[in-house]
Amino acid sequence: MRKRKEKQSDQPLKKKFIVGDHETLTQCLERMKREGYTPVRRTEKPIFRETSKGPACIGSQCILEGRRMP
């Protein structure tokens, strides 16, 4: 019978990190590294605002997905 590996910590295996308004991508990557995660995916979502002419894109939000480092 094989034994299951015990959890090394209470951190989740995957975690999403949102790049803040006044934060660079490099700063977010450093934050991920401090928390023990390595980036595996980058996603950008548009931010829309309703105007009199209809919805308008006013920017985008960068989301990094990290996987816990061994």
mmCIF file with all atom_site columns, C-alpha atoms in Angstrom:
data_model
loop_
_atom_site.group_PDB
_atom_site.id
_atom_site.type_symbol
_atom_site.label_atom_id
_atom_site.label_alt_id
_atom_site.label_comp_id
_atom_site.label_asym_id
_atom_site.label_entity_id
_atom_site.label_seq_id
_atom_site.pdbx_PDB_ins_code
_atom_site.Cartn_x
_atom_site.Cartn_y
_atom_site.Cartn_z
_atom_site.occupancy
_atom_site.B_iso_or_equiv
_atom_site.pdbx_formal_charge
_atom_site.auth_seq_id
_atom_site.auth_comp_id
_atom_site.auth_asym_id
_atom_site.auth_atom_id
_atom_site.pdbx_PDB_model_num
ATOM 1  C CA . MET A 1 1  ? 0.000   0.000  0.000   1.00 0.00 ? 1  MET A CA 1
ATOM 2  C CA . ARG A 1 2  ? 1.282   3.429  -0.893  1.00 0.00 ? 2  ARG A CA 1
ATOM 3  C CA . LYS A 1 3  ? 1.183   6.242  1.591   1.00 0.00 ? 3  LYS A CA 1
ATOM 4  C CA . ARG A 1 4  ? -0.085  9.607  0.489   1.00 0.00 ? 4  ARG A CA 1
ATOM 5  C CA . LYS A 1 5  ? 2.272   12.524 0.665   1.00 0.00 ? 5  LYS A CA 1
ATOM 6  C CA . GLU A 1 6  ? 1.386   14.784 3.530   1.00 0.00 ? 6  GLU A CA 1
ATOM 7  C CA . LYS A 1 7  ? 0.728   18.438 2.846   1.00 0.00 ? 7  LYS A CA 1
ATOM 8  C CA . GLN A 1 8  ? 3.830   20.535 3.318   1.00 0.00 ? 8  GLN A CA 1
ATOM 9  C CA . SER A 1 9  ? 1.927   23.713 4.139   1.00 0.00 ? 9  SER A CA 1
ATOM 10 C CA . ASP A 1 10 ? -1.556  25.181 4.294   1.00 0.00 ? 10 ASP A CA 1
ATOM 11 C CA . GLN A 1 11 ? -1.048  27.215 1.110   1.00 0.00 ? 11 GLN A CA 1
ATOM 12 C CA . PRO A 1 12 ? -3.191  26.285 -1.906  1.00 0.00 ? 12 PRO A CA 1
ATOM 13 C CA . LEU A 1 13 ? -1.441  24.688 -4.888  1.00 0.00 ? 13 LEU A CA 1
ATOM 14 C CA . LYS A 1 14 ? -2.630  27.459 -7.231  1.00 0.00 ? 14 LYS A CA 1
ATOM 15 C CA . LYS A 1 15 ? -3.289  31.109 -6.493  1.00 0.00 ? 15 LYS A CA 1
ATOM 16 C CA . LYS A 1 16 ? -4.252  34.115 -8.619  1.00 0.00 ? 16 LYS A CA 1
ATOM 17 C CA . PHE A 1 17 ? -2.356  37.392 -8.276  1.00 0.00 ? 17 PHE A CA 1
ATOM 18 C CA . ILE A 1 18 ? -3.836  40.627 -9.619  1.00 0.00 ? 18 ILE A CA 1
ATOM 19 C CA . VAL A 1 19 ? -1.385  43.316 -10.702 1.00 0.00 ? 19 VAL A CA 1
ATOM 20 C CA . GLY A 1 20 ? -2.413  46.415 -8.735  1.00 0.00 ? 20 GLY A CA 1
ATOM 21 C CA . ASP A 1 21 ? -3.126  49.865 -10.183 1.00 0.00 ? 21 ASP A CA 1
ATOM 22 C CA . HIS A 1 22 ? 0.171   51.311 -8.931  1.00 0.00 ? 22 HIS A CA 1
ATOM 23 C CA . GLU A 1 23 ? 2.204   48.095 -9.258  1.00 0.00 ? 23 GLU A CA 1
ATOM 24 C CA . THR A 1 24 ? 4.413   46.947 -12.105 1.00 0.00 ? 24 THR A CA 1
ATOM 25 C CA . LEU A 1 25 ? 4.448   43.420 -13.475 1.00 0.00 ? 25 LEU A CA 1
ATOM 26 C CA . THR A 1 26 ? 7.942   42.944 -12.029 1.00 0.00 ? 26 THR A CA 1
ATOM 27 C CA . GLN A 1 27 ? 6.751   43.968 -8.556  1.00 0.00 ? 27 GLN A CA 1
ATOM 28 C CA . CYS A 1 28 ? 3.884   41.473 -8.771  1.00 0.00 ? 28 CYS A CA 1
ATOM 29 C CA . LEU A 1 29 ? 6.291   38.710 -9.828  1.00 0.00 ? 29 LEU A CA 1
ATOM 30 C CA . GLU A 1 30 ? 8.511   39.526 -6.836  1.00 0.00 ? 30 GLU A CA 1
ATOM 31 C CA . ARG A 1 31 ? 5.461   39.353 -4.560  1.00 0.00 ? 31 ARG A CA 1
ATOM 32 C CA . MET A 1 32 ? 4.607   35.933 -5.985  1.00 0.00 ? 32 MET A CA 1
ATOM 33 C CA . LYS A 1 33 ? 8.154   34.718 -5.357  1.00 0.00 ? 33 LYS A CA 1
ATOM 34 C CA . ARG A 1 34 ? 8.081   35.967 -1.730  1.00 0.00 ? 34 ARG A CA 1
ATOM 35 C CA . GLU A 1 35 ? 4.866   34.007 -1.139  1.00 0.00 ? 35 GLU A CA 1
ATOM 36 C CA . GLY A 1 36 ? 6.421   30.868 -2.659  1.00 0.00 ? 36 GLY A CA 1
ATOM 37 C CA . TYR A 1 37 ? 4.724   30.739 -6.074  1.00 0.00 ? 37 TYR A CA 1
ATOM 38 C CA . THR A 1 38 ? 6.047   30.599 -9.619  1.00 0.00 ? 38 THR A CA 1
ATOM 39 C CA . PRO A 1 39 ? 4.026   32.045 -12.543 1.00 0.00 ? 39 PRO A CA 1
ATOM 40 C CA . VAL A 1 40 ? 2.358   29.590 -14.920 1.00 0.00 ? 40 VAL A CA 1
ATOM 41 C CA . ARG A 1 41 ? -0.229  31.727 -16.743 1.00 0.00 ? 41 ARG A CA 1
ATOM 42 C CA . ARG A 1 42 ? -0.898  35.375 -17.560 1.00 0.00 ? 42 ARG A CA 1
ATOM 43 C CA . THR A 1 43 ? -4.393  36.628 -18.396 1.00 0.00 ? 43 THR A CA 1
ATOM 44 C CA . GLU A 1 44 ? -5.602  40.106 -19.322 1.00 0.00 ? 44 GLU A CA 1
ATOM 45 C CA . LYS A 1 45 ? -9.237  41.091 -18.857 1.00 0.00 ? 45 LYS A CA 1
ATOM 46 C CA . PRO A 1 46 ? -10.697 44.283 -20.331 1.00 0.00 ? 46 PRO A CA 1
ATOM 47 C CA . ILE A 1 47 ? -12.369 46.792 -18.024 1.00 0.00 ? 47 ILE A CA 1
ATOM 48 C CA . PHE A 1 48 ? -15.539 48.345 -19.466 1.00 0.00 ? 48 PHE A CA 1
ATOM 49 C CA . ARG A 1 49 ? -17.535 51.404 -18.419 1.00 0.00 ? 49 ARG A CA 1
ATOM 50 C CA . GLU A 1 50 ? -21.021 52.278 -19.588 1.00 0.00 ? 50 GLU A CA 1
ATOM 51 C CA . THR A 1 51 ? -21.186 55.586 -21.476 1.00 0.00 ? 51 THR A CA 1
ATOM 52 C CA . SER A 1 52 ? -23.930 57.380 -23.361 1.00 0.00 ? 52 SER A CA 1
ATOM 53 C CA . LYS A 1 53 ? -22.661 55.768 -26.591 1.00 0.00 ? 53 LYS A CA 1
ATOM 54 C CA . GLY A 1 54 ? -22.610 52.284 -25.051 1.00 0.00 ? 54 GLY A CA 1
ATOM 55 C CA . PRO A 1 55 ? -19.916 50.269 -23.292 1.00 0.00 ? 55 PRO A CA 1
ATOM 56 C CA . ALA A 1 56 ? -16.352 51.569 -23.691 1.00 0.00 ? 56 ALA A CA 1
ATOM 57 C CA . CYS A 1 57 ? -13.104 49.831 -22.812 1.00 0.00 ? 57 CYS A CA 1
ATOM 58 C CA . ILE A 1 58 ? -11.194 51.996 -20.321 1.00 0.00 ? 58 ILE A CA 1
ATOM 59 C CA . GLY A 1 59 ? -8.282  49.664 -19.605 1.00 0.00 ? 59 GLY A CA 1
ATOM 60 C CA . SER A 1 60 ? -7.267  46.142 -18.770 1.00 0.00 ? 60 SER A CA 1
ATOM 61 C CA . GLN A 1 61 ? -6.485  44.088 -15.689 1.00 0.00 ? 61 GLN A CA 1
ATOM 62 C CA . CYS A 1 62 ? -3.517  41.692 -15.641 1.00 0.00 ? 62 CYS A CA 1
ATOM 63 C CA . ILE A 1 63 ? -3.970  38.478 -13.641 1.00 0.00 ? 63 ILE A CA 1
ATOM 64 C CA . LEU A 1 64 ? -1.114  36.057 -13.013 1.00 0.00 ? 64 LEU A CA 1
ATOM 65 C CA . GLU A 1 65 ? -1.742  32.485 -11.930 1.00 0.00 ? 65 GLU A CA 1
ATOM 66 C CA . GLY A 1 66 ? 0.940   30.963 -9.756  1.00 0.00 ? 66 GLY A CA 1
ATOM 67 C CA . ARG A 1 67 ? 1.743   27.412 -8.728  1.00 0.00 ? 67 ARG A CA 1
ATOM 68 C CA . ARG A 1 68 ? 3.346   26.677 -5.391  1.00 0.00 ? 68 ARG A CA 1
ATOM 69 C CA . MET A 1 69 ? 7.072   25.956 -5.649  1.00 0.00 ? 69 MET A CA 1
ATOM 70 C CA . PRO A 1 70 ? 8.310   22.661 -4.184  1.00 0.00 ? 70 PRO A CA 1
#
